[in-house]
XYZ file of C-alpha atoms in Angstrom:
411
model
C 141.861 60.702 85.976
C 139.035 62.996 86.596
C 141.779 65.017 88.249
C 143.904 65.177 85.087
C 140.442 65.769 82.613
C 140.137 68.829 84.937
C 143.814 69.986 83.980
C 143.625 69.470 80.324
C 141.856 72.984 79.571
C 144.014 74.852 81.064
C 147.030 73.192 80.101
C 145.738 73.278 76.223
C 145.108 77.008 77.181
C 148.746 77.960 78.572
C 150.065 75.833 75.572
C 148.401 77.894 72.906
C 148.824 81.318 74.530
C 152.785 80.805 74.975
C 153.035 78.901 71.805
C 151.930 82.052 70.303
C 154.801 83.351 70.539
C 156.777 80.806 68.899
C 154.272 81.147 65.948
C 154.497 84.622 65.971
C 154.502 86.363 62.203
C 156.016 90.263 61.943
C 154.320 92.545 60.222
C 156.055 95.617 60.064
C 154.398 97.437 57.203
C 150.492 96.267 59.556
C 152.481 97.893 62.897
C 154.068 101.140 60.788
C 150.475 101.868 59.003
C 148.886 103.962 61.743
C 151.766 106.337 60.948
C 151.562 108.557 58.054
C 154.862 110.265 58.484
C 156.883 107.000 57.986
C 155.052 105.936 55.171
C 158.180 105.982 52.426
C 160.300 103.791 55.332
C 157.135 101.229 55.066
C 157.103 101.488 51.414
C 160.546 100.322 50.965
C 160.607 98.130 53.401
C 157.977 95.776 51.158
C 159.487 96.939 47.695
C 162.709 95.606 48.487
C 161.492 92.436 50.248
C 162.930 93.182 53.719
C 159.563 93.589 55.465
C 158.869 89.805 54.352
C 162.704 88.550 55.406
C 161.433 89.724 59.106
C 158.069 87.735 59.301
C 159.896 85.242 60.896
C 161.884 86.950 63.303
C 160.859 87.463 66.918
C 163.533 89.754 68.562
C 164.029 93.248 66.460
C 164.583 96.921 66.982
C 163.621 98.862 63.653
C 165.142 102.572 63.238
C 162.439 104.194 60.831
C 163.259 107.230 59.239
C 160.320 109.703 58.464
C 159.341 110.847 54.926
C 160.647 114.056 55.649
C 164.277 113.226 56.557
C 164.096 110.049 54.102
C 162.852 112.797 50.753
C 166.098 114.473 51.612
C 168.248 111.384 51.122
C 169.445 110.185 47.438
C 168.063 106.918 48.900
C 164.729 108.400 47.609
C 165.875 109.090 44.255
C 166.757 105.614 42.707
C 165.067 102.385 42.013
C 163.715 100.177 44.884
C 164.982 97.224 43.054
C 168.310 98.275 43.985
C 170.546 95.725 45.671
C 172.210 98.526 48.069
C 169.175 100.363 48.602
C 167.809 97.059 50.036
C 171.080 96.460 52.334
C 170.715 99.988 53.822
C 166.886 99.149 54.685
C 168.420 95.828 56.721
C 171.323 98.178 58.333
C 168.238 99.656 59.823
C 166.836 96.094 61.562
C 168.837 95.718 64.602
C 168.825 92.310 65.525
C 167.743 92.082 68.936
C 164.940 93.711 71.141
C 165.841 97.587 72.662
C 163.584 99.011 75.243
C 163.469 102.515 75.972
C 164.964 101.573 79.080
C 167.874 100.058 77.370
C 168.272 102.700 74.826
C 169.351 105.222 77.692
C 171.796 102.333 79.468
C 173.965 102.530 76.530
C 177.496 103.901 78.013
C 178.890 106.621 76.037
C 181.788 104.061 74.203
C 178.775 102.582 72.979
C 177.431 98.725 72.284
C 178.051 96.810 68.542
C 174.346 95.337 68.163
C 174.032 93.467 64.897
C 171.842 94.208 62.134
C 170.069 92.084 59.298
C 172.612 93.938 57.145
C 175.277 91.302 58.784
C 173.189 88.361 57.745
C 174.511 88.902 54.129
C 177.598 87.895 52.361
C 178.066 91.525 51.923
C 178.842 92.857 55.313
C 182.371 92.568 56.192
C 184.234 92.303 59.510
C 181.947 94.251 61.616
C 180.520 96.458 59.381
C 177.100 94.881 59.253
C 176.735 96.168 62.882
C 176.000 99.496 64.505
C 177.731 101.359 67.132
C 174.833 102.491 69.668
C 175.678 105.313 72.133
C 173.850 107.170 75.121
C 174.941 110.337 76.005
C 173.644 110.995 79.370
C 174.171 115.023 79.942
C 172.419 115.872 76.787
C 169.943 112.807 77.224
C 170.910 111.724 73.478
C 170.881 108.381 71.893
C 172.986 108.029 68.751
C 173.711 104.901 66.368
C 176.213 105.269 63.969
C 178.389 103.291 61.713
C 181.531 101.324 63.201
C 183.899 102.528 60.811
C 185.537 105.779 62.000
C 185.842 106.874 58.153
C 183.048 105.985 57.007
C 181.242 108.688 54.582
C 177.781 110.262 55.526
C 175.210 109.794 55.990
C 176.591 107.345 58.976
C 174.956 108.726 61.991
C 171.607 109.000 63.066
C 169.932 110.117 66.509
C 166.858 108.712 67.925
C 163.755 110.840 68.126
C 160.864 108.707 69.698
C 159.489 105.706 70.372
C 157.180 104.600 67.867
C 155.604 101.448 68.814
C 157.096 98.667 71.299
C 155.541 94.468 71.416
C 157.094 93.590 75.004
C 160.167 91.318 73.958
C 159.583 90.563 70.509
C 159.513 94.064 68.525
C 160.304 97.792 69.344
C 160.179 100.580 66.596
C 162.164 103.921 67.032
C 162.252 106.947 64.797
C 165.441 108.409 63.480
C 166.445 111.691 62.191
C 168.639 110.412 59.275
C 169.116 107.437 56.781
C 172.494 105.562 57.945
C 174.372 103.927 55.358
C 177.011 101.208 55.827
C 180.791 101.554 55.599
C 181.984 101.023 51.771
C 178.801 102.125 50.122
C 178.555 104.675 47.684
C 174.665 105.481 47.181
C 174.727 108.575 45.093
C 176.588 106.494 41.856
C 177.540 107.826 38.514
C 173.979 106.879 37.049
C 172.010 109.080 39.650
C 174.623 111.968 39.002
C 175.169 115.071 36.634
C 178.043 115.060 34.379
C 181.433 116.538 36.218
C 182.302 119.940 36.189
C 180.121 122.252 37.209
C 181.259 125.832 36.476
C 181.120 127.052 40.272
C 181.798 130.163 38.969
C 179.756 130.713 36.085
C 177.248 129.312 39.042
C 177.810 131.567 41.162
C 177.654 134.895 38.994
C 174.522 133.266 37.536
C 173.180 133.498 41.464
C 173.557 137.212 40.996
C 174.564 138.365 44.365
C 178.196 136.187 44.722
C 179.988 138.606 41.995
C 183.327 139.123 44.772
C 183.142 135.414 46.040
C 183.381 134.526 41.855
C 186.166 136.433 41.009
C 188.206 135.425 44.251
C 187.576 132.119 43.417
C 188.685 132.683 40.003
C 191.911 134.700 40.847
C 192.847 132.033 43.350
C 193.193 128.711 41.474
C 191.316 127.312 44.462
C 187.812 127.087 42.281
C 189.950 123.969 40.269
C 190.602 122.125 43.501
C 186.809 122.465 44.130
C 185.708 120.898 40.300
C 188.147 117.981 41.147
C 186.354 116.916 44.108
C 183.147 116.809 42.686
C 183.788 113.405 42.253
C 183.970 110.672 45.155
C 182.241 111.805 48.049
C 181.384 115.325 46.528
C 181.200 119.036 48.272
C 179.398 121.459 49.735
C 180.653 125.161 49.411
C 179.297 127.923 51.404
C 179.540 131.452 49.633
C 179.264 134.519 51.322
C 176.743 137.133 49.398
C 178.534 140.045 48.007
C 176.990 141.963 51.419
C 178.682 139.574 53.207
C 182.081 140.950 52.029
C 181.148 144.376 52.224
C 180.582 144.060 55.948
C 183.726 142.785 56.529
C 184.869 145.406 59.607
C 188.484 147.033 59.637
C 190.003 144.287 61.509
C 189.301 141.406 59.345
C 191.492 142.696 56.743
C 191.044 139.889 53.940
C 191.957 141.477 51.316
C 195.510 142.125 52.881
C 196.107 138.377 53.424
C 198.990 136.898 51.470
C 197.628 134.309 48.518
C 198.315 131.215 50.491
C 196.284 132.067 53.482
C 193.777 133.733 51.282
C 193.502 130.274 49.753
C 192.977 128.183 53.241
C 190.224 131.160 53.951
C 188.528 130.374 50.987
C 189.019 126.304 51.713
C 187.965 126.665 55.100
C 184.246 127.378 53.017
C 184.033 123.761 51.593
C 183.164 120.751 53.155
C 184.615 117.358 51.005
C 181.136 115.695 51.346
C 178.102 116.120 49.145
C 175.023 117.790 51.884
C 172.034 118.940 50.890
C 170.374 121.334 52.711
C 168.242 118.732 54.913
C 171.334 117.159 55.635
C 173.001 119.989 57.127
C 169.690 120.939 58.950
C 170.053 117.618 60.931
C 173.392 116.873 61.241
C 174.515 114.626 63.933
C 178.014 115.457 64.005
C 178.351 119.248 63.951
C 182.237 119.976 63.941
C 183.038 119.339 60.104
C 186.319 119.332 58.968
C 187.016 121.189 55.882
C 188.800 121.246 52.278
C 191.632 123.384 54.330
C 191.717 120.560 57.290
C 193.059 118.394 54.800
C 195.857 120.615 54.026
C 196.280 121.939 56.834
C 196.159 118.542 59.595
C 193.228 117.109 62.057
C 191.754 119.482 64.419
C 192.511 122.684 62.472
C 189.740 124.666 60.442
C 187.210 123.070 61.343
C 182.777 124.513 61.338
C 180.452 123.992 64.060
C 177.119 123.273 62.110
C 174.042 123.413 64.006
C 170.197 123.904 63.698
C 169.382 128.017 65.684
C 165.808 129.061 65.120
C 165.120 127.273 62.436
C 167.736 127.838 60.427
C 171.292 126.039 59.601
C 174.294 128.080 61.881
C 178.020 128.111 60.827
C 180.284 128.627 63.612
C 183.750 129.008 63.327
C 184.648 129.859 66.621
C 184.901 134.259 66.047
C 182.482 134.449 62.993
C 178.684 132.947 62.859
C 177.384 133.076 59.818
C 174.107 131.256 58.790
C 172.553 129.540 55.373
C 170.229 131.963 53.377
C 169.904 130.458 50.535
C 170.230 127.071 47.712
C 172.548 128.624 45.090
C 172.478 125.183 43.554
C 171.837 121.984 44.583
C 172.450 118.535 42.595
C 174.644 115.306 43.739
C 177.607 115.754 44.148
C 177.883 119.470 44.532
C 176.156 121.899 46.985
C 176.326 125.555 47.138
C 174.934 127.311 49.449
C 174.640 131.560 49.974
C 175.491 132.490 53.640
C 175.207 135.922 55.411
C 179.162 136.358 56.838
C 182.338 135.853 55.819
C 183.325 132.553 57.292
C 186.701 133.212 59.190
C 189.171 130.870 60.401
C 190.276 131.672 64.132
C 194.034 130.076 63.112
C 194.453 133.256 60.920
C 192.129 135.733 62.484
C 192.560 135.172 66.526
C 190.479 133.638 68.807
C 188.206 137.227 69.791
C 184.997 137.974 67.673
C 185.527 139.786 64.847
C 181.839 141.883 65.049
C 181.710 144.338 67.483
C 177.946 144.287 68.966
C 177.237 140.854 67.627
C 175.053 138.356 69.309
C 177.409 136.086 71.196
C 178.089 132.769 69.595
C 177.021 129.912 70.904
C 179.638 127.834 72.702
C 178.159 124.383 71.954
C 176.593 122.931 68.704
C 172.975 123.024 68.726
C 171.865 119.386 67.714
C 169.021 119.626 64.748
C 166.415 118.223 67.575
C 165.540 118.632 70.634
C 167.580 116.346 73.402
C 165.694 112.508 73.494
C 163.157 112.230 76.212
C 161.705 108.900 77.017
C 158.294 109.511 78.932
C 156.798 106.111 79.388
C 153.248 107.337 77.500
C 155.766 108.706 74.832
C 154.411 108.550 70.843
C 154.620 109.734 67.313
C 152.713 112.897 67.254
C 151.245 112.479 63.746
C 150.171 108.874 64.696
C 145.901 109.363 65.466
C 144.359 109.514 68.495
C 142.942 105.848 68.652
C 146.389 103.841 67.474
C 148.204 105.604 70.471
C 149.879 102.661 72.560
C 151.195 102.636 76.154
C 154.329 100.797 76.599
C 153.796 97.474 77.653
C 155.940 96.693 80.890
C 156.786 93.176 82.169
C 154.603 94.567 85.499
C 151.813 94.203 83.037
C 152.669 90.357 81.420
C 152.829 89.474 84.950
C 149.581 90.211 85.644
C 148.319 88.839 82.219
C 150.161 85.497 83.166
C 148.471 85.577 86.841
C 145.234 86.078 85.524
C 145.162 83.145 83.394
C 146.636 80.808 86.146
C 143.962 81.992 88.661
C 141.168 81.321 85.475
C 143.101 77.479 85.283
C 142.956 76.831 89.039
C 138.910 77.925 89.164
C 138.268 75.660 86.696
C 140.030 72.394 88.640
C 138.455 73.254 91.777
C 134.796 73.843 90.371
């Protein structure tokens, strides 16, 4: 009996410290506090009640997107009391634990991991999941939307580790919102009247007088109004130097009206982007307005973040974004410094003699994922910073306490 009496301590002790676990209540707004920069995530993670549907849970990966890709998002513009605002927040809880290790074990085809999203009555098939991906030369992890059509924004890449509790809670940033398959954030309440002008717009912008009239003589410009609707556009317009440096051999003006048309297609993507959007843009070959007409595979841009600023490559011509001609959902319009020309009417050689070469693959709007083991947020202050704990390091913890228990019977 004495024997046992000696045993009870430390049995009461390993009881309560494993039992902890059990007992253990999330608090994701507590653990995302330190961190200024994901301060809106945090926000609407209490507003719409998700942060108190996780206290519970014991097992979670959460993708936080910082305030300044989240601002960019419509997301930001409407009411946290909205149902699908709160549904994209749980699209962003992955239900189960992901280490840094297991982040870059992910083979390229990917891994369906399910997220709180899927605990509603509202995700269908497997929609309420995410599609995670490791690509291994580029040292990229992506998680994107299961739904091969699904509209953007559906694809995010992971920056950095944020904050990881050994088996029960790791916290990633993102660079982008992802939204599920079949939602339509930016609705008609959130959005201007249709049809905008685009060329009343665009002579109003002063410096896009030849792009106007082109637009105008074409017919095109009413394809462009009509698709304001659904998922919107975003039109790229080159400045009136633009056209004037147009050399000898890219002889536009010569083209017959029906590939004069595809040219000036080939300028407008059939999604609504604002300009953050395109600055971190996951997927950086974008089919255009004249891919539709013209099949899968053809006309397409290379989008892509170079020094700073948003690159459009279409394989002979780079041009880049210079400025916001106008920007409210669902139309974009954006000022760029070529002529954007389509290599299936132009030939495959550059069309600018002495021109910088162009890049032959997309520059991704971040720099490649590293996982060092010490690895943080930067903004996060000098006293929250948080090595990784490592099972090396339970180990011990669970040693020590055994060696504490066995003292105690033998003294």
């Amino acid at each position: 009996m004495a024997l046992i009496s000696h045993f009870t301590p430390f049995i009461s002790l390993y009881l309560l410290l494993h039992s902890s676990t059990l007992i253990y209540a999330v608090n994701i707004t507590h653990l995302l506090s330190p961190y200024p920069d994901l301060s809106d995530f945090s926000d609407l993670l209490s507003t719409t009640t998700v942060a108190a549907d996780l206290s519970q849970r014991t097992s979670i990966t959460i993708l936080a997107v910082p305030n300044s890709f989240l601002r960019s998002s419509d997301l930001i513009r409407r009411s946290p009391s909205s149902n699908n605002i709160a549904d994209v927040i749980r699209y962003h809880v992955l239900l189960q634990y992901l280490s840094v290790h297991d982040l870059s074990n992910f083979p390229p085809s990917g891994k369906l991991i399910t997220t709180l999203f899927h605990t509603t009555s509202r995700a269908t098939s497997n929609f309420g999941c995410v599609n995670v991906t490791y690509d291994g030369q580029t040292n990229t992890t992506t998680v994107r939307s299961p739904a091969a059509y699904s509209q953007p924004p559906n694809t995010a890449t992971v920056i950095s580790v944020i904050k990881t509790l050994t088996h029960n809670i790791s916290i990633f940033s993102v660079n982008s919102l992802i939204v599920p398959y079949g939602f339509d954030l930016p609705t008609s309440e959130s959005r201007p009247p249709l049809g905008l002008n685009i060329t009343k717009t665009l002579i109003d912008g002063h410096n896009f007088n030849v792009a106007a009239s082109m637009l105008a003589a074409s017919g095109v410009v009413q394809e462009f109004e009509s698709d304001e609707g659904g998922a919107g556009i975003s039109l790229f317009v080159p400045t009136d130097d633009a056209f004037a440096d147009l050399p000898p051999t890219a002889d536009f003006q010569s083209l017959p009206a029906d590939k004069k048309a595809d040219v000036l297609r080939f300028h407008v993507l059939h999604s609504y982007y604002p300009l953050g959007s395109l600055q971190s843009i996951v997927n950086p070959v974008q089919p255009t307005l004249a891919t539709e007409d013209k099949g899968a595979g053809s006309f397409t841009l290379n989008i892509s973040r170079v020094n700073g600023s948003v690159a459009i490559n279409t394989g002979i011509v780079q041009a880049s974004v210079t400025q916001t001609v106008f920007d409210q959902n669902p139309v974009a319009i954006f000022g760029i410094s070529r002529v954007l020309l389509p290599k299936e009417i132009f030939g495959k050689n550059s069309i600018y003699e002495n021109a910088p070469p162009i890049a032959p693959s997309p520059i991704t709007s971040s720099s490649p994922l590293i996982f060092p083991p010490e690895l943080y947020v930067p903004s996060s202050p000098p006293e929250s910073r948080e090595e990784l704990h490592s099972p090396a390091n339970v180990r011990r913890v669970n040693f020590a306490v055994l060696c504490i228990g066995l003292l105690y019977v033998f003294v």
